[in-house]
Backbone as ProteinMPNN parsed JSONL, in Angstrom:
{"seq_chain_A": "MNSELEEYILAHIEPEPEHLRLLNRRTQLYHLYSRQCSGHLQGRLLSMISHMVRPRRILELGTFTGYSALCLAEGLTADGELHTIEHNDEDETQLRELFAANDGRIKLHIGDASELIQKLHEQWDLIFIDANKREYLRYLQLLIPNLKPGAIILADNTLWDGKVTDPRLKDGQTEGIREFNDYVSEHSEEFSPVILPIRDGMTIMRYNGTGSVTQNNI", "coords_chain_A": {"N_chain_A": [[-6.834, 116.538, 113.538], [-8.261, 117.441, 110.18], [-9.098, 115.963, 106.951], [-8.595, 118.109, 104.76], [-7.242, 120.387, 105.841], [-5.435, 119.153, 106.259], [-4.053, 118.013, 103.671], [-3.933, 121.11, 102.739], [-1.066, 121.962, 104.662], [0.452, 120.148, 103.118], [0.953, 120.838, 101.293], [1.891, 123.054, 101.257], [4.764, 122.905, 101.987], [7.956, 121.453, 101.968], [8.313, 119.794, 99.344], [7.858, 116.402, 99.079], [10.187, 114.082, 98.583], [11.339, 112.681, 95.557], [12.203, 110.096, 95.503], [11.543, 109.056, 98.128], [8.835, 109.585, 97.945], [7.865, 107.84, 95.892], [8.697, 104.745, 97.561], [6.954, 105.641, 100.129], [4.418, 104.786, 98.764], [4.342, 102.433, 97.706], [5.078, 101.136, 100.152], [2.652, 101.84, 101.248], [1.32, 100.139, 99.283], [2.227, 97.191, 99.701], [2.297, 97.076, 102.102], [0.79, 95.566, 105.394], [0.168, 96.994, 107.798], [0.445, 100.189, 106.63], [-0.091, 102.25, 108.094], [2.183, 102.782, 109.717], [4.418, 103.974, 108.317], [6.474, 107.338, 107.661], [6.379, 108.927, 106.02], [5.303, 112.45, 104.084], [4.592, 114.818, 105.581], [5.805, 114.385, 108.222], [7.977, 112.275, 107.467], [9.583, 115.012, 106.381], [9.281, 116.49, 108.75], [11.526, 115.331, 110.183], [13.427, 114.965, 109.005], [14.326, 118.412, 108.86], [14.486, 118.138, 111.911], [16.671, 116.139, 112.379], [18.617, 117.858, 110.257], [19.627, 120.036, 111.917], [20.424, 119.597, 114.429], [22.797, 118.377, 113.711], [23.632, 115.545, 113.444], [26.494, 113.244, 113.848], [25.972, 110.228, 114.986], [23.013, 108.653, 114.632], [20.54, 107.186, 116.065], [17.61, 104.382, 115.36], [15.097, 103.297, 116.155], [13.318, 100.343, 115.862], [12.29, 100.198, 112.161], [10.497, 99.787, 110.153], [9.649, 100.184, 107.009], [11.554, 101.906, 106.44], [11.345, 104.329, 105.904], [11.9, 106.628, 107.581], [14.721, 106.325, 107.976], [15.608, 106.742, 105.71], [14.33, 109.976, 105.378], [16.197, 110.603, 108.212], [18.502, 109.929, 107.841], [19.307, 112.313, 106.195], [20.281, 114.705, 107.748], [22.817, 114.073, 108.222], [26.404, 114.091, 109.466], [28.865, 114.48, 107.459], [30.604, 112.803, 108.324], [28.667, 110.852, 109.264], [26.808, 108.311, 110.849], [23.813, 105.628, 110.268], [22.174, 104.249, 112.764], [19.669, 101.816, 112.609], [17.042, 99.56, 113.979], [15.768, 96.651, 113.445], [13.029, 94.959, 114.503], [11.231, 92.439, 113.172], [11.939, 90.06, 110.72], [10.997, 90.102, 108.064], [11.125, 91.783, 105.647], [14.172, 91.982, 105.744], [16.204, 91.405, 103.122], [15.016, 93.069, 101.589], [15.476, 96.302, 102.597], [18.072, 96.15, 103.197], [19.357, 95.977, 100.118], [17.588, 99.005, 99.32], [19.292, 100.529, 101.689], [22.022, 100.334, 101.189], [22.145, 101.764, 98.545], [22.831, 104.715, 100.181], [25.519, 105.08, 100.965], [26.548, 103.246, 102.072], [26.341, 104.353, 105.063], [24.083, 103.356, 107.189], [23.446, 101.929, 108.545], [21.187, 98.453, 109.345], [20.064, 96.641, 111.639], [18.972, 93.373, 112.686], [16.862, 92.268, 114.857], [15.983, 91.964, 118.276], [15.835, 95.521, 120.255], [16.048, 95.714, 123.404], [17.895, 94.14, 123.186], [19.885, 94.713, 121.404], [20.924, 97.165, 121.779], [22.134, 97.289, 124.574], [24.421, 96.153, 122.782], [26.048, 98.265, 121.007], [28.134, 100.151, 120.889], [28.116, 103.06, 121.516], [28.193, 106.604, 121.15], [24.935, 108.628, 121.388], [23.818, 110.791, 119.205], [21.447, 111.46, 118.184], [17.742, 110.468, 118.93], [15.443, 108.051, 117.478], [12.846, 107.229, 118.906], [10.581, 104.299, 117.654], [9.518, 102.164, 118.123], [7.78, 98.77, 119.693], [5.774, 100.112, 121.767], [5.227, 98.932, 124.8], [7.832, 98.538, 125.596], [8.843, 101.191, 126.448], [9.89, 103.168, 127.532], [11.579, 101.274, 128.694], [13.496, 101.114, 126.698], [14.726, 103.88, 127.266], [15.552, 103.934, 129.169], [17.957, 101.632, 128.416], [19.226, 103.228, 127.121], [20.601, 105.963, 128.163], [22.805, 105.578, 129.345], [24.503, 106.117, 127.428], [24.388, 108.805, 125.858], [24.821, 111.664, 125.025], [25.138, 114.998, 126.832], [22.859, 117.053, 125.662], [21.367, 115.52, 123.736], [19.308, 114.768, 121.254], [16.344, 113.094, 121.289], [13.82, 111.424, 119.949], [10.534, 109.877, 120.151], [8.308, 108.616, 118.855], [4.307, 108.633, 118.453], [3.044, 109.194, 120.769], [0.665, 109.449, 121.29], [-1.555, 108.203, 120.983], [-3.249, 107.713, 119.173], [-5.366, 108.843, 120.913], [-5.744, 107.598, 122.662], [-4.364, 107.566, 125.393], [-5.798, 109.302, 126.732], [-8.058, 107.781, 128.098], [-9.654, 106.575, 130.469], [-10.485, 103.83, 130.477], [-9.391, 102.4, 129.133], [-6.401, 99.834, 129.191], [-4.937, 98.032, 127.801], [-1.593, 96.52, 127.212], [0.062, 98.193, 124.903], [-1.121, 100.672, 126.004], [-0.326, 101.094, 127.821], [2.617, 101.02, 128.328], [3.061, 103.706, 126.569], [1.594, 105.526, 128.132], [3.651, 105.526, 130.503], [5.716, 106.121, 129.935], [5.399, 108.709, 128.681], [4.388, 110.308, 130.838], [6.965, 109.332, 133.105], [8.745, 110.734, 131.909], [7.643, 112.831, 131.733], [8.055, 114.04, 134.835], [10.19, 114.179, 135.279], [11.262, 116.178, 133.883], [13.385, 118.383, 133.754], [15.795, 116.707, 133.292], [14.726, 115.953, 130.459], [14.031, 117.985, 129.051], [10.722, 117.914, 128.386], [8.595, 117.63, 124.984], [5.243, 117.859, 123.676], [4.553, 117.192, 120.397], [0.814, 117.25, 118.235], [0.93, 115.753, 116.154], [0.162, 113.594, 113.523], [0.166, 111.168, 115.407], [1.072, 111.774, 117.332], [4.278, 113.317, 118.55], [6.897, 113.327, 120.702], [9.246, 115.457, 121.544], [12.675, 115.742, 122.761], [14.756, 117.106, 124.514], [17.931, 116.398, 125.683], [19.802, 116.757, 129.432], [21.76, 115.718, 130.561], [22.363, 115.738, 134.038], [22.523, 113.964, 135.192], [20.503, 113.652, 136.873], [18.552, 111.419, 136.446], [19.337, 107.885, 136.511], [20.246, 104.531, 135.447], [19.247, 102.939, 136.967], [17.345, 104.175, 138.687], [14.242, 104.941, 137.349]], "CA_chain_A": [[-6.955, 116.997, 111.687], [-9.411, 116.998, 108.908], [-7.626, 116.212, 105.886], [-8.57, 119.059, 104.633], [-6.309, 120.773, 105.959], [-3.853, 117.826, 105.747], [-3.613, 118.484, 102.458], [-2.631, 122.39, 102.885], [-0.575, 121.561, 105.186], [1.617, 119.247, 102.645], [0.695, 122.025, 99.709], [2.815, 124.148, 101.94], [5.36, 122.332, 103.408], [9.174, 121.26, 101.596], [8.299, 118.957, 98.921], [8.918, 115.248, 99.816], [11.642, 113.774, 97.724], [10.798, 111.256, 94.857], [12.422, 108.198, 96.142], [10.793, 108.256, 99.621], [6.949, 109.517, 97.629], [7.8, 106.187, 95.71], [8.627, 104.336, 99.218], [5.915, 105.517, 100.557], [3.493, 104.676, 97.696], [5.076, 101.215, 97.651], [4.451, 101.059, 100.872], [0.998, 101.556, 100.918], [0.416, 99.159, 98.506], [2.545, 95.79, 99.962], [2.097, 96.475, 103.63], [-0.653, 95.907, 106.085], [0.203, 98.306, 108.358], [1.189, 100.656, 106.59], [-0.278, 103.564, 108.595], [3.42, 103.052, 109.993], [4.861, 104.145, 107.552], [6.016, 108.055, 108.543], [5.133, 110.124, 105.342], [5.592, 112.813, 103.96], [4.731, 115.696, 107.371], [6.178, 113.176, 109.643], [9.606, 112.986, 107.071], [10.4, 116.41, 106.457], [10.211, 116.81, 110.298], [12.324, 114.359, 110.986], [14.672, 115.734, 108.323], [14.491, 119.088, 109.836], [15.255, 117.908, 113.065], [18.57, 115.987, 111.412], [19.852, 118.855, 109.846], [19.743, 121.538, 112.919], [21.138, 118.939, 114.773], [24.043, 117.304, 112.677], [24.254, 113.949, 114.384], [27.643, 112.32, 113.728], [25.558, 108.591, 115.444], [21.954, 108.3, 114.595], [20.002, 105.795, 116.14], [16.819, 104.562, 115.097], [14.536, 101.73, 116.666], [11.776, 100.365, 114.623], [12.575, 100.628, 111.043], [9.896, 99.032, 109.25], [10.225, 99.909, 105.576], [12.969, 102.581, 105.892], [11.359, 105.977, 105.18], [11.961, 107.139, 108.58], [15.909, 106.297, 108.337], [15.21, 107.853, 105.056], [14.836, 111.147, 106.392], [16.787, 111.316, 108.811], [20.175, 110.37, 107.3], [19.002, 113.476, 105.538], [20.951, 115.555, 108.59], [24.335, 113.599, 109.38], [27.694, 114.927, 109.324], [30.315, 113.336, 106.49], [31.533, 110.446, 108.838], [28.206, 110.074, 110.114], [26.228, 106.569, 110.144], [22.657, 105.83, 111.343], [21.87, 102.729, 112.881], [18.44, 101.446, 112.489], [16.904, 97.84, 114.671], [13.919, 95.886, 113.242], [12.703, 92.976, 114.991], [10.864, 91.566, 111.439], [13.118, 90.34, 109.895], [11.102, 90.167, 106.542], [12.012, 92.949, 105.051], [15.253, 92.273, 105.463], [16.722, 91.816, 102.037], [14.705, 94.759, 100.625], [16.156, 96.642, 102.957], [20.125, 96.796, 103.024], [19.544, 96.926, 99.168], [17.177, 100.451, 99.823], [20.62, 101.541, 102.581], [23.367, 100.296, 100.294], [22.626, 103.264, 98.034], [23.68, 105.591, 101.058], [26.732, 105.206, 100.89], [26.772, 102.472, 103.895], [25.768, 104.954, 106.279], [22.777, 103.304, 107.125], [22.448, 99.938, 109.471], [20.534, 97.49, 110.015], [20.241, 95.598, 112.434], [17.482, 92.445, 112.322], [16.491, 91.764, 116.555], [15.385, 92.448, 119.737], [15.915, 96.672, 120.254], [16.183, 96.285, 123.978], [19.23, 93.483, 123.735], [20.47, 95.184, 120.53], [20.999, 98.317, 122.051], [23.267, 97.208, 124.684], [25.755, 95.874, 122.283], [26.007, 99.216, 119.907], [28.563, 100.997, 122.051], [28.286, 104.229, 120.744], [27.714, 108.012, 121.805], [24.363, 108.905, 120.526], [23.346, 113.029, 118.965], [20.077, 111.786, 118.051], [17.769, 108.906, 118.539], [13.675, 108.253, 117.263], [11.944, 105.825, 119.263], [9.102, 103.759, 117.294], [9.782, 100.387, 118.497], [7.093, 98.202, 120.302], [5.36, 101.147, 122.46], [5.676, 98.39, 126.002], [8.756, 99.138, 126.033], [9.084, 102.482, 125.426], [10.56, 103.267, 128.748], [12.92, 100.146, 129.279], [14.915, 101.582, 125.86], [14.943, 104.843, 127.177], [16.579, 103.725, 130.602], [18.927, 101.166, 128.486], [19.621, 104.388, 126.291], [21.232, 106.658, 129.357], [24.407, 105.607, 129.255], [25.083, 106.429, 126.283], [23.399, 109.7, 125.349], [26.203, 112.413, 124.511], [24.622, 115.506, 127.173], [22.31, 117.851, 123.785], [21.272, 114.662, 122.426], [17.737, 114.747, 121.259], [15.61, 112.181, 121.555], [12.023, 111.463, 119.165], [9.763, 109.655, 120.395], [7.042, 108.854, 117.686], [3.029, 108.075, 118.657], [3.502, 108.776, 122.044], [-0.672, 110.22, 122.189], [-1.688, 106.423, 120.971], [-4.436, 107.438, 119.243], [-5.571, 109.752, 122.003], [-6.433, 106.488, 123.587], [-3.47, 107.509, 126.551], [-6.28, 110.378, 127.971], [-9.187, 107.072, 127.956], [-8.875, 106.101, 132.054], [-10.547, 102.666, 130.938], [-7.925, 101.941, 128.128], [-5.24, 99.773, 129.817], [-3.555, 97.533, 127.568], [-0.1, 96.911, 127.055], [0.894, 99.808, 124.432], [-1.734, 102.038, 126.075], [-0.052, 101.504, 129.124], [3.052, 101.558, 128.084], [2.765, 104.849, 126.329], [1.541, 106.16, 129.413], [4.482, 105.431, 131.638], [6.797, 106.63, 129.495], [4.728, 109.841, 129.189], [4.391, 110.424, 133.054], [8.144, 109.921, 133.57], [9.427, 111.84, 131.228], [6.771, 114.193, 132.458], [8.125, 113.904, 136.028], [11.97, 113.404, 134.698], [12.275, 116.962, 133.335], [14.267, 118.902, 134.107], [16.382, 116.275, 132.937], [15.027, 116.129, 129.206], [13.084, 118.907, 128.329], [9.798, 117.225, 126.849], [7.417, 118.693, 124.566], [4.678, 116.923, 123.017], [3.711, 117.33, 119.184], [0.322, 117.12, 118.628], [1.333, 115.595, 114.29], [-0.011, 112.407, 113.507], [0.203, 110.413, 116.422], [1.976, 112.158, 118.414], [5.632, 112.717, 118.456], [7.156, 114.14, 121.661], [10.603, 116.001, 121.171], [13.193, 115.937, 124.351], [16.391, 117.592, 125.102], [19.068, 114.968, 127.223], [20.64, 117.265, 129.32], [23.049, 115.312, 130.976], [22.428, 116.913, 134.589], [22.811, 112.846, 136.565], [19.349, 113.019, 137.899], [18.389, 109.915, 135.914], [20.502, 107.026, 136.168], [19.128, 102.714, 135.157], [18.216, 102.533, 138.44], [15.713, 105.27, 139.486], [13.77, 104.302, 135.999]], "C_chain_A": [[-7.695, 116.536, 110.794], [-8.341, 116.833, 107.549], [-8.012, 116.959, 104.882], [-7.595, 119.807, 104.351], [-5.226, 120.716, 106.747], [-3.005, 118.082, 104.729], [-3.041, 120.341, 102.258], [-1.333, 122.396, 103.229], [0.479, 120.663, 104.05], [1.089, 120.159, 101.165], [1.916, 122.722, 100.361], [4.348, 124.123, 102.407], [6.952, 122.053, 102.368], [8.569, 119.849, 100.59], [8.65, 117.325, 98.847], [9.894, 114.729, 97.998], [11.072, 112.599, 96.75], [10.735, 110.053, 95.196], [12.217, 108.083, 97.456], [9.387, 108.74, 98.918], [6.457, 107.78, 97.387], [7.989, 105.095, 96.799], [7.645, 104.174, 99.825], [4.607, 104.724, 99.855], [3.516, 103.073, 97.556], [4.604, 100.027, 98.952], [3.537, 100.606, 101.42], [0.188, 99.973, 100.22], [0.563, 97.857, 99.205], [2.315, 95.581, 101.365], [0.943, 96.596, 104.087], [-0.996, 96.922, 107.073], [0.729, 99.481, 107.667], [1.092, 102.485, 106.969], [1.263, 104.239, 108.844], [3.939, 103.89, 109.67], [4.895, 106.485, 107.343], [5.36, 109.055, 107.722], [5.861, 111.171, 105.269], [5.789, 114.246, 104.957], [5.845, 115.431, 107.694], [7.347, 113.47, 108.96], [9.894, 114.084, 107.345], [10.686, 116.967, 107.907], [10.937, 116.31, 110.449], [13.957, 115.506, 110.529], [15.098, 116.788, 108.876], [15.22, 119.582, 110.12], [17.101, 117.213, 112.89], [19.323, 117.011, 110.498], [19.918, 119.878, 110.882], [20.392, 120.48, 113.76], [22.71, 118.613, 114.469], [25.352, 116.184, 112.948], [25.579, 113.149, 113.468], [26.879, 110.83, 113.86], [24.209, 109.231, 115.673], [21.393, 107.011, 115.583], [18.652, 105.553, 116.049], [16.197, 103.391, 115.496], [12.847, 102.037, 116.494], [12.369, 101.151, 113.206], [11.66, 100.769, 110.023], [10.523, 99.377, 107.522], [11.16, 100.89, 105.468], [13.005, 103.769, 105.57], [11.805, 106.957, 105.745], [13.868, 107.713, 108.298], [16.298, 106.842, 107.121], [15.975, 109.333, 105.264], [15.635, 111.681, 107.034], [18.308, 110.668, 109.224], [20.282, 111.314, 106.742], [20.648, 114.603, 106.079], [22.339, 114.741, 108.427], [25.082, 114.044, 108.743], [28.143, 114.032, 108.16], [30.469, 112.496, 106.383], [30.307, 110.372, 109.367], [27.87, 108.766, 109.546], [24.966, 106.781, 111.222], [22.587, 104.927, 111.678], [20.569, 102.181, 113.639], [18.414, 99.918, 113.153], [15.504, 97.675, 114.504], [13.923, 94.681, 114.199], [12.063, 92.003, 114.039], [11.941, 91.771, 111.149], [12.448, 90.569, 108.394], [10.887, 90.987, 105.724], [13.235, 93.06, 104.911], [15.825, 92.893, 103.909], [16.417, 93.096, 101.562], [14.982, 95.844, 101.11], [17.383, 97.372, 103.03], [20.145, 96.451, 101.907], [18.872, 98.314, 99.608], [18.738, 101.072, 100.873], [21.768, 101.48, 101.521], [23.612, 101.621, 99.769], [22.893, 104.336, 98.36], [24.679, 105.222, 101.482], [27.663, 104.331, 102.089], [27.125, 103.176, 104.702], [25.05, 104.603, 106.976], [23.066, 102.188, 107.357], [22.011, 99.873, 109.927], [21.005, 96.618, 110.57], [18.943, 95.015, 112.605], [18.1, 91.99, 114.384], [15.972, 92.509, 117.097], [15.813, 93.725, 120.215], [16.542, 96.54, 121.636], [17.688, 94.954, 124.546], [19.695, 94.023, 123.031], [21.592, 96.555, 120.862], [22.214, 98.745, 122.55], [24.531, 96.773, 123.947], [26.168, 96.524, 121.051], [26.847, 100.466, 120.708], [29.043, 101.937, 121.183], [28.047, 105.47, 121.342], [26.92, 108.477, 121.045], [23.899, 110.531, 120.432], [21.958, 112.88, 118.845], [19.68, 110.683, 118.065], [16.188, 109.116, 118.122], [13.558, 106.622, 117.579], [10.906, 105.151, 118.244], [9.233, 102.18, 116.702], [8.771, 99.85, 119.221], [7.091, 98.799, 121.937], [5.438, 100.452, 124.135], [6.834, 99.34, 126.564], [9.712, 100.594, 126.302], [10.345, 103.422, 125.935], [12.002, 102.18, 129.782], [13.951, 101.071, 128.185], [15.212, 103.101, 126.325], [16.144, 104.334, 128.639], [17.991, 102.979, 130.059], [19.919, 102.318, 127.225], [20.786, 105.236, 126.969], [22.959, 107.074, 129.45], [24.91, 106.127, 127.837], [23.909, 107.187, 124.977], [24.251, 110.899, 125.816], [25.056, 114.096, 125.561], [23.953, 116.777, 125.584], [21.746, 116.91, 123.369], [19.789, 114.61, 122.448], [17.699, 113.291, 120.659], [13.812, 112.039, 121.206], [11.638, 110.627, 119.538], [8.126, 109.099, 119.943], [5.87, 107.568, 118.526], [3.101, 108.155, 120.445], [1.472, 109.6, 122.584], [-1.78, 109.564, 121.57], [-3.15, 107.134, 120.228], [-5.42, 108.222, 120.085], [-6.534, 108.508, 122.857], [-5.115, 106.783, 125.309], [-4.903, 108.434, 127.575], [-7.604, 109.867, 127.946], [-8.224, 105.798, 129.678], [-9.437, 104.672, 131.656], [-9.652, 102.036, 129.998], [-7.225, 101.072, 129.08], [-4.944, 98.38, 129.478], [-2.402, 97.827, 126.469], [0.469, 98.295, 126.717], [0.275, 100.553, 125.135], [-0.698, 102.248, 127.241], [1.703, 102.006, 129.518], [3.181, 103.233, 127.179], [2.851, 105.903, 127.653], [2.914, 106.851, 130.396], [4.87, 106.072, 131.434], [6.335, 108.188, 129.618], [5.384, 110.543, 130.486], [5.862, 110.674, 133.568], [9.336, 111.129, 133.489], [9.565, 113.479, 131.501], [7.4, 114.949, 133.472], [9.374, 114.175, 136.183], [12.099, 115.173, 134.275], [12.606, 118.258, 132.914], [15.749, 118.041, 133.522], [15.586, 115.612, 131.133], [13.849, 117.166, 128.55], [12.194, 118.415, 127.5], [9.283, 118.691, 125.94], [7.166, 117.774, 123.357], [4.108, 117.201, 121.243], [2.504, 116.87, 118.945], [0.312, 116.554, 116.379], [0.739, 114.111, 114.533], [-0.09, 112.275, 114.912], [0.917, 110.661, 117.785], [3.021, 111.9, 118.169], [5.911, 114.108, 119.299], [9.016, 114.047, 121.494], [11.35, 116.323, 122.282], [14.726, 115.935, 123.519], [17.043, 116.756, 126.585], [19.401, 116.378, 127.906], [21.95, 117.411, 130.591], [23.289, 115.837, 132.895], [22.671, 114.997, 135.837], [21.972, 112.605, 137.12], [19.181, 111.647, 137.651], [19.579, 108.874, 135.949], [19.999, 105.992, 136.045], [18.617, 102.634, 136.362], [17.635, 102.76, 139.137], [14.601, 105.021, 138.284], [12.822, 103.104, 136.51]], "O_chain_A": [[-7.826, 115.331, 110.576], [-7.263, 117.359, 107.273], [-7.746, 116.415, 103.811], [-7.073, 120.024, 103.258], [-4.501, 121.433, 107.437], [-1.793, 118.295, 104.705], [-1.978, 120.689, 101.743], [-0.454, 122.73, 102.435], [1.611, 120.653, 104.534], [0.988, 119.622, 100.062], [2.937, 122.839, 99.683], [4.971, 125.005, 102.999], [6.937, 123.111, 101.74], [8.394, 118.818, 101.239], [9.806, 117.042, 98.531], [9.997, 115.099, 96.828], [10.402, 111.678, 97.218], [9.839, 109.211, 95.248], [12.647, 107.086, 98.036], [8.498, 108.101, 99.479], [5.665, 106.98, 97.886], [6.98, 104.391, 96.776], [7.214, 103.074, 100.172], [3.863, 104.071, 100.586], [2.441, 102.563, 97.239], [4.134, 98.889, 98.943], [3.362, 99.508, 101.95], [-0.766, 99.229, 100.444], [-0.461, 97.22, 99.451], [2.161, 94.484, 101.904], [0.082, 97.35, 103.635], [-2.054, 97.538, 107.204], [1.725, 99.888, 108.266], [1.691, 103.468, 106.533], [1.664, 105.362, 108.539], [4.134, 104.805, 110.47], [3.87, 107.09, 107.028], [4.415, 109.785, 108.024], [6.871, 111.288, 105.963], [6.908, 114.736, 105.111], [6.835, 116.136, 107.499], [7.985, 114.471, 109.287], [10.432, 114.362, 108.417], [11.674, 117.584, 108.304], [11.566, 116.938, 111.3], [14.824, 116.193, 111.069], [16.159, 116.661, 109.487], [16.039, 120.436, 109.782], [18.211, 117.664, 113.173], [20.488, 116.89, 110.119], [20.487, 120.862, 110.409], [21.567, 120.807, 113.593], [23.609, 118.723, 115.302], [26.562, 115.969, 112.867], [25.342, 112.525, 112.434], [27.083, 110.103, 112.888], [24.026, 110.087, 116.538], [22.02, 105.955, 115.671], [18.044, 106.448, 116.636], [16.775, 102.352, 115.176], [11.94, 102.849, 116.676], [12.774, 102.311, 113.14], [11.787, 101.598, 109.122], [11.545, 98.924, 107.007], [11.746, 100.9, 104.385], [13.966, 104.397, 105.127], [12.135, 107.995, 105.172], [14.294, 108.866, 108.357], [17.339, 107.495, 107.184], [17.132, 109.751, 105.312], [16.001, 112.844, 106.869], [18.993, 110.756, 110.243], [21.465, 111.583, 106.537], [21.578, 115.046, 105.403], [23.121, 115.599, 108.838], [24.864, 114.446, 107.601], [27.709, 112.886, 108.041], [30.552, 111.627, 105.515], [30.447, 109.637, 110.344], [28.225, 108.206, 108.509], [24.852, 107.447, 112.251], [23.025, 104.172, 110.809], [20.409, 102.103, 114.857], [19.359, 99.14, 113.02], [14.506, 98.175, 115.023], [14.713, 93.773, 114.458], [12.353, 90.809, 114.113], [12.715, 92.728, 111.143], [13.135, 91.124, 107.537], [10.169, 90.561, 104.819], [13.706, 93.934, 104.183], [15.919, 94.057, 103.522], [17.19, 93.99, 101.218], [14.855, 96.758, 100.295], [17.688, 98.563, 102.97], [21.36, 96.297, 101.782], [19.619, 98.935, 100.364], [19.132, 102.2, 100.576], [22.334, 102.484, 101.087], [24.513, 102.413, 100.046], [23.204, 105.178, 97.518], [24.689, 104.986, 102.69], [28.731, 104.513, 102.675], [28.189, 102.928, 105.27], [24.955, 105.428, 107.885], [22.997, 101.329, 106.478], [21.819, 100.564, 110.928], [21.983, 95.915, 110.318], [17.922, 95.698, 112.682], [19.162, 91.627, 114.889], [15.501, 93.576, 116.702], [16.609, 93.36, 121.08], [17.642, 97.094, 121.647], [18.249, 94.845, 125.636], [20.667, 94.411, 123.679], [22.68, 96.814, 120.347], [23.033, 99.561, 122.127], [25.63, 97.008, 124.452], [26.578, 95.858, 120.1], [26.314, 101.516, 121.066], [29.967, 101.858, 120.373], [27.501, 105.261, 122.425], [27.371, 108.89, 119.977], [23.69, 111.283, 121.384], [21.191, 113.768, 119.216], [20.341, 109.749, 117.615], [15.656, 110.198, 118.372], [13.858, 105.544, 117.065], [10.099, 106.061, 118.058], [9.14, 101.49, 115.687], [8.507, 100.842, 119.899], [7.767, 98.446, 122.903], [5.713, 101.328, 124.955], [6.906, 100.264, 127.374], [10.923, 100.815, 126.313], [11.239, 104.044, 125.362], [12.763, 102.262, 130.747], [14.963, 101.638, 128.597], [16.088, 103.617, 125.631], [17.354, 104.523, 128.766], [19.045, 103.235, 130.641], [21.007, 102.096, 126.694], [21.882, 105.241, 126.409], [23.759, 108.005, 129.542], [26.065, 106.512, 127.655], [23.206, 106.804, 124.042], [24.352, 111.082, 127.029], [24.06, 114.351, 124.884], [24.705, 117.157, 124.686], [21.34, 117.2, 122.244], [19.128, 114.439, 123.473], [18.464, 112.617, 119.969], [12.866, 112.397, 121.908], [12.579, 109.844, 119.406], [7.087, 109.195, 120.596], [6.089, 106.436, 118.958], [3.199, 107.17, 121.177], [1.118, 110.059, 123.67], [-2.877, 110.122, 121.531], [-4.174, 107.003, 120.898], [-6.564, 108.065, 119.658], [-7.618, 108.571, 123.435], [-5.253, 105.989, 126.239], [-5.025, 108.294, 128.791], [-8.517, 110.684, 127.83], [-7.28, 105.039, 129.898], [-8.965, 103.875, 132.467], [-9.192, 100.948, 130.343], [-7.398, 101.574, 130.19], [-4.722, 97.54, 130.351], [-2.216, 98.62, 125.545], [1.004, 99.155, 127.416], [0.938, 101.586, 125.224], [-0.286, 103.361, 127.568], [2.102, 102.801, 130.369], [3.77, 103.902, 128.029], [3.711, 106.697, 128.033], [3.143, 107.987, 130.811], [4.864, 107.037, 132.198], [6.805, 108.885, 130.518], [6.44, 111.057, 130.855], [6.19, 111.675, 134.206], [10.111, 111.825, 134.143], [10.334, 114.44, 131.536], [7.476, 116.175, 133.385], [9.741, 114.444, 137.326], [13.272, 115.534, 134.379], [12.204, 118.971, 131.995], [16.754, 118.727, 133.332], [16.197, 114.626, 130.719], [13.009, 116.929, 127.682], [12.37, 118.322, 126.285], [9.411, 119.912, 126.032], [7.897, 117.22, 122.535], [2.903, 117.445, 121.191], [2.519, 115.716, 119.373], [-0.369, 117.16, 115.553], [0.85, 113.545, 115.621], [-0.404, 113.246, 115.601], [1.183, 110.026, 118.806], [3.332, 110.805, 117.698], [5.575, 115.269, 119.067], [9.771, 113.082, 121.379], [10.853, 117.214, 122.971], [15.376, 115.343, 122.657], [16.779, 116.614, 127.779], [19.333, 117.319, 127.115], [22.609, 118.284, 131.156], [24.398, 116.318, 133.132], [22.927, 115.031, 137.041], [21.991, 111.654, 137.901], [19.558, 110.772, 138.431], [20.664, 109.115, 135.418], [18.887, 106.074, 136.565], [17.486, 102.22, 136.62], [17.245, 102.102, 140.102], [13.632, 104.805, 139.011], [12.263, 102.368, 135.696]]}, "name": "protein", "num_of_chains": 1, "seq": "MNSELEEYILAHIEPEPEHLRLLNRRTQLYHLYSRQCSGHLQGRLLSMISHMVRPRRILELGTFTGYSALCLAEGLTADGELHTIEHNDEDETQLRELFAANDGRIKLHIGDASELIQKLHEQWDLIFIDANKREYLRYLQLLIPNLKPGAIILADNTLWDGKVTDPRLKDGQTEGIREFNDYVSEHSEEFSPVILPIRDGMTIMRYNGTGSVTQNNI"}
């Protein structure tokens, strides 16, 4: 997508809330990998999906500066909670301060996602995977026992700057995304996947809960 078309889209969708615009700006100014921030377009998509699902429990893998968590939390039920896991503890203090203003409904967990997933005994209605690309399929494996039938799973970066289509690229992150994409496609009856070519690619899945997928065969 060229910049002109992107600007046109941004001018014709729901405006970016001011608190998110400021957070995005701070991220661009003070973080080396600022491109990881969801931003206006993807953020409004996350908010829209959350409002459609009306989840009671959301799990996010990969918090970064908290932009996507705030967007997803917009659609929570009145008694809902969002749990977000971040491996890097560098921004922990800022994140806790940011989320404290959200009535305590966003719970931050610092540590390895593969380990922490197994300690959160919740039934998830909505999941956003945006952590270590090498571990996407592993995350899915660990999440299945705690997915409600009909749960929505979002996976970011699943086109990986187009690298997934270049057979010459064999790095761990690209291979991890390919493995995830291939598996989900091969089990489409269980996950009903759709890939949107937004930013770096986002896969949207509905977990159908037919029982054809278990931890043992992933």
